Short mmCIF file of C-alpha atoms in Angstrom, two decimals:
data_model
loop_
_atom_site.label_atom_id
_atom_site.label_comp_id
_atom_site.label_asym_id
_atom_site.label_seq_id
_atom_site.Cartn_x
_atom_site.Cartn_y
_atom_site.Cartn_z
CA MET A 1 0.00 0.00 0.01
CA ALA A 2 1.32 3.43 -0.90
CA ASP A 3 2.43 5.67 1.92
CA THR A 4 -0.16 8.40 2.02
CA GLN A 5 1.27 10.18 5.06
CA VAL A 6 1.90 13.83 4.33
CA ARG A 7 4.99 15.18 6.00
CA GLU A 8 4.66 18.56 7.65
CA LYS A 9 6.85 21.15 5.98
CA THR A 10 9.46 23.07 7.94
CA PRO A 11 8.50 26.76 8.13
CA VAL A 12 11.14 29.25 7.12
CA ASP A 13 10.43 32.92 7.79
CA PHE A 14 12.31 35.28 5.47
CA TRP A 15 12.58 39.06 5.82
CA PHE A 16 13.62 41.10 2.79
CA ASP A 17 13.81 44.57 1.32
CA PRO A 18 13.25 44.40 -2.48
CA LEU A 19 16.18 46.78 -3.06
CA CYS A 20 18.82 44.69 -1.23
CA PRO A 21 20.93 42.66 -3.69
CA TRP A 22 22.21 40.35 -0.96
CA ALA A 23 18.68 39.57 0.21
CA TRP A 24 17.84 38.81 -3.42
CA MET A 25 20.72 36.31 -3.62
CA THR A 26 19.58 34.57 -0.45
CA SER A 27 15.93 34.53 -1.52
CA ARG A 28 16.82 32.76 -4.75
CA TRP A 29 18.74 30.20 -2.73
CA ILE A 30 15.85 29.50 -0.35
CA LEU A 31 13.47 29.06 -3.29
CA GLU A 32 15.86 26.50 -4.72
CA VAL A 33 15.87 24.73 -1.34
CA GLU A 34 12.06 24.72 -1.40
CA LYS A 35 12.27 22.44 -4.45
CA LEU A 36 14.62 20.01 -2.73
CA ARG A 37 13.63 19.93 0.94
CA ASP A 38 10.27 19.90 2.75
CA ILE A 39 10.20 23.57 3.66
CA GLU A 40 7.66 26.34 3.29
CA VAL A 41 8.95 29.91 2.92
CA ARG A 42 6.91 32.62 4.59
CA TRP A 43 7.80 36.07 3.27
CA HIS A 44 7.98 39.26 5.36
CA VAL A 45 9.04 42.78 4.57
CA MET A 46 11.74 44.75 6.31
CA SER A 47 13.10 48.11 5.24
CA LEU A 48 16.57 49.49 4.68
CA GLY A 49 14.90 52.91 4.90
CA VAL A 50 13.63 52.16 8.41
CA LEU A 51 16.91 50.53 9.40
CA ASN A 52 18.96 53.59 8.46
CA GLU A 53 16.51 56.47 8.95
CA ASN A 54 18.27 57.77 12.07
CA LYS A 55 21.83 57.40 10.78
CA LEU A 56 21.75 58.63 7.18
CA ASP A 57 24.15 61.47 8.08
CA GLU A 58 26.76 58.88 9.12
CA LEU A 59 26.67 57.05 5.75
CA PRO A 60 28.66 57.78 2.58
CA GLU A 61 26.86 60.05 0.10
CA ALA A 62 26.09 57.19 -2.31
CA TYR A 63 24.33 55.27 0.46
CA ARG A 64 22.46 58.32 1.65
CA GLU A 65 20.98 58.76 -1.81
CA MET A 66 20.12 55.09 -2.15
CA LEU A 67 18.54 54.84 1.32
CA GLY A 68 16.63 58.12 1.22
CA PRO A 69 12.92 58.56 0.37
CA GLN A 70 13.22 56.51 -2.84
CA ALA A 71 14.20 53.44 -0.82
CA TRP A 72 10.74 53.30 0.74
CA ILE A 73 8.82 52.98 -2.53
CA PRO A 74 9.15 49.24 -3.42
CA VAL A 75 8.74 47.96 0.13
CA ARG A 76 5.71 50.19 0.67
CA VAL A 77 4.15 48.81 -2.51
CA VAL A 78 4.77 45.21 -1.36
CA THR A 79 3.32 46.04 2.04
CA ALA A 80 0.23 47.58 0.48
CA ALA A 81 -0.26 44.53 -1.77
CA GLU A 82 0.04 42.22 1.24
CA GLN A 83 -2.41 44.24 3.31
CA LYS A 84 -5.00 44.39 0.54
CA PHE A 85 -4.60 40.97 -1.10
CA GLY A 86 -3.01 38.71 1.51
CA LYS A 87 0.36 37.20 2.19
CA GLU A 88 0.14 34.83 -0.76
CA VAL A 89 1.07 37.72 -3.08
CA THR A 90 4.14 38.85 -1.11
CA GLY A 91 6.69 36.40 -2.45
CA LYS A 92 5.34 36.58 -5.99
CA LEU A 93 5.56 40.35 -6.09
CA TYR A 94 9.04 40.26 -4.57
CA THR A 95 10.19 37.93 -7.36
CA ALA A 96 8.64 40.14 -10.04
CA LEU A 97 10.30 43.24 -8.60
CA GLY A 98 13.67 41.65 -7.84
CA THR A 99 14.02 40.12 -11.30
CA ARG A 100 13.72 43.56 -12.85
CA ILE A 101 15.67 45.49 -10.19
CA HIS A 102 18.58 43.08 -9.88
CA ASN A 103 18.76 40.49 -12.67
CA GLU A 104 17.81 43.00 -15.37
CA GLY A 105 19.68 45.85 -13.68
CA ARG A 106 16.83 48.30 -14.18
CA GLY A 107 16.80 49.67 -10.67
CA ASN A 108 14.04 51.27 -8.65
CA THR A 109 11.81 52.98 -11.26
CA PRO A 110 8.07 53.56 -11.73
CA GLU A 111 8.18 51.36 -14.83
CA VAL A 112 9.61 48.46 -12.81
CA ILE A 113 6.90 48.82 -10.18
CA ALA A 114 4.14 48.94 -12.79
CA GLU A 115 5.44 45.94 -14.71
CA ALA A 116 5.88 43.84 -11.54
CA LEU A 117 2.33 44.57 -10.41
CA ALA A 118 0.97 43.64 -13.82
CA GLU A 119 2.93 40.39 -13.92
CA VAL A 120 1.44 39.28 -10.60
CA GLY A 121 -2.05 40.37 -11.63
CA LEU A 122 -2.30 43.15 -9.07
CA PRO A 123 -3.98 46.52 -9.79
CA ALA A 124 -1.78 49.31 -11.05
CA GLU A 125 -3.24 51.62 -8.40
CA LEU A 126 -1.05 49.92 -5.78
CA ALA A 127 1.96 51.80 -7.15
CA ALA A 128 0.60 55.00 -5.60
CA PHE A 129 1.17 53.54 -2.12
CA GLY A 130 4.91 53.79 -2.74
CA LEU A 131 4.64 57.50 -1.99
CA LYS A 132 2.19 57.21 0.89
CA ASP A 133 2.57 56.28 4.55
CA THR A 134 -0.78 54.48 4.62
CA PHE A 135 0.69 51.13 5.72
CA ASP A 136 3.90 52.35 7.35
CA ALA A 137 2.73 51.08 10.74
CA GLU A 138 2.39 47.57 9.34
CA LEU A 139 5.71 47.90 7.51
CA ARG A 140 7.50 48.99 10.67
CA ALA A 141 5.89 46.21 12.69
CA SER A 142 7.08 43.57 10.21
CA HIS A 143 10.54 45.15 10.14
CA GLU A 144 10.81 45.20 13.91
CA ASP A 145 9.62 41.61 14.16
CA GLY A 146 12.52 40.52 11.97
CA ILE A 147 15.22 42.75 13.38
CA ASP A 148 14.31 42.06 17.00
CA ARG A 149 15.11 38.41 16.40
CA VAL A 150 18.70 39.08 15.37
CA GLY A 151 19.64 42.44 16.92
CA GLN A 152 20.19 45.95 15.66
CA GLU A 153 23.67 45.38 14.20
CA VAL A 154 22.48 43.59 11.05
CA GLY A 155 20.39 44.23 7.98
CA THR A 156 18.57 42.21 5.36
CA PRO A 157 18.13 39.30 4.76
CA VAL A 158 16.96 37.73 7.99
CA ILE A 159 15.79 34.13 8.12
CA SER A 160 14.20 32.28 11.02
CA VAL A 161 14.33 28.47 11.17
CA PRO A 162 13.51 25.79 13.78
CA GLY A 163 16.36 25.24 16.20
CA ALA A 164 16.94 23.03 19.21
CA ASP A 165 13.90 22.03 21.28
CA GLY A 166 11.54 23.52 18.70
CA GLU A 167 12.68 27.08 19.39
CA ASP A 168 13.03 29.28 16.33
CA VAL A 169 16.50 30.67 15.63
CA ALA A 170 17.01 33.72 13.44
CA PHE A 171 20.14 34.72 11.48
CA PHE A 172 21.28 37.52 9.26
CA GLY A 173 22.09 35.76 6.00
CA PRO A 174 23.38 33.46 4.75
CA VAL A 175 25.11 35.97 2.51
CA VAL A 176 26.20 34.10 -0.62
CA THR A 177 26.87 34.78 -4.29
CA PRO A 178 25.92 33.47 -6.71
CA ALA A 179 22.85 31.77 -5.29
CA PRO A 180 23.65 28.04 -4.96
CA ARG A 181 21.65 25.63 -7.11
CA GLY A 182 20.79 21.96 -6.89
CA GLU A 183 22.48 19.87 -4.25
CA ALA A 184 24.78 22.73 -3.30
CA ALA A 185 21.73 24.72 -2.23
CA ALA A 186 20.41 21.76 -0.25
CA ARG A 187 23.71 21.24 1.52
CA LEU A 188 23.83 24.91 2.59
CA TRP A 189 20.30 24.51 3.95
CA ASP A 190 21.25 21.35 5.86
CA GLY A 191 24.20 23.24 7.36
CA THR A 192 21.96 26.12 8.31
CA LEU A 193 19.69 23.76 10.23
CA LEU A 194 22.75 22.19 11.85
CA VAL A 195 24.11 25.44 13.26
CA ALA A 196 20.61 26.56 14.25
CA SER A 197 20.28 23.44 16.36
CA THR A 198 23.53 24.17 18.22
CA PRO A 199 22.80 25.97 21.51
CA GLY A 200 24.75 29.18 21.89
CA PHE A 201 25.80 29.40 18.24
CA PHE A 202 25.91 32.99 16.97
CA GLU A 203 28.17 33.72 14.07
CA ILE A 204 30.39 32.56 11.21
CA LYS A 205 31.74 35.39 9.07
CA ARG A 206 34.43 36.46 6.66
CA THR A 207 35.06 39.63 4.63
CA ARG A 208 33.29 39.72 1.27
CA ASP A 209 35.71 39.81 -1.65
CA LYS A 210 33.13 40.01 -4.45
CA GLY A 211 29.81 41.63 -5.17
CA PRO A 212 26.48 39.94 -5.84
CA SER A 213 26.30 37.93 -9.05
CA PHE A 214 22.86 37.73 -10.67
CA GLU A 215 23.72 34.97 -13.15
#
């Protein structure tokens, strides 16, 4: 007789800002893992604008421009879509935006927002929320939920996975480029679960010697 038992999928909570190239790398990895392991990714927004709003004066000029008012537009649009149409659209809209912003190198433009909304079948009117604070309370709450799990010294991406004794463990990262595929992606996931299950584990890190590759 065939085994009809359905295994419960492991929840993975993932916080992203659509503008962050490193979060995009990690998100493509976790989607690859979703094909190979019994996991279910749950998408959440966080914001580089919120993260840096009180320290823009301390950042280099290039970062100040990138993280100024324009940085709020894509994440506000995603938040508005989620609030109006449910969480099932969050990951889809993120993929539509990120493909254009990062893979196609088109950046944060009104055309990118409009095309991404159309691809996902969402109304064009949602683009207007990029310039409104209508759902900023919900955006900030989601951001704080993610950042409170890992501490104020990090950014995006943040992932939360089951650790020892069923307790969720959150990390900044993994920061990787290019996004691993196939069994390499699965091995990185298995290692992530391994360190998450180690009580007292906090950090593995080395200096980045290359930028994100969107191949």
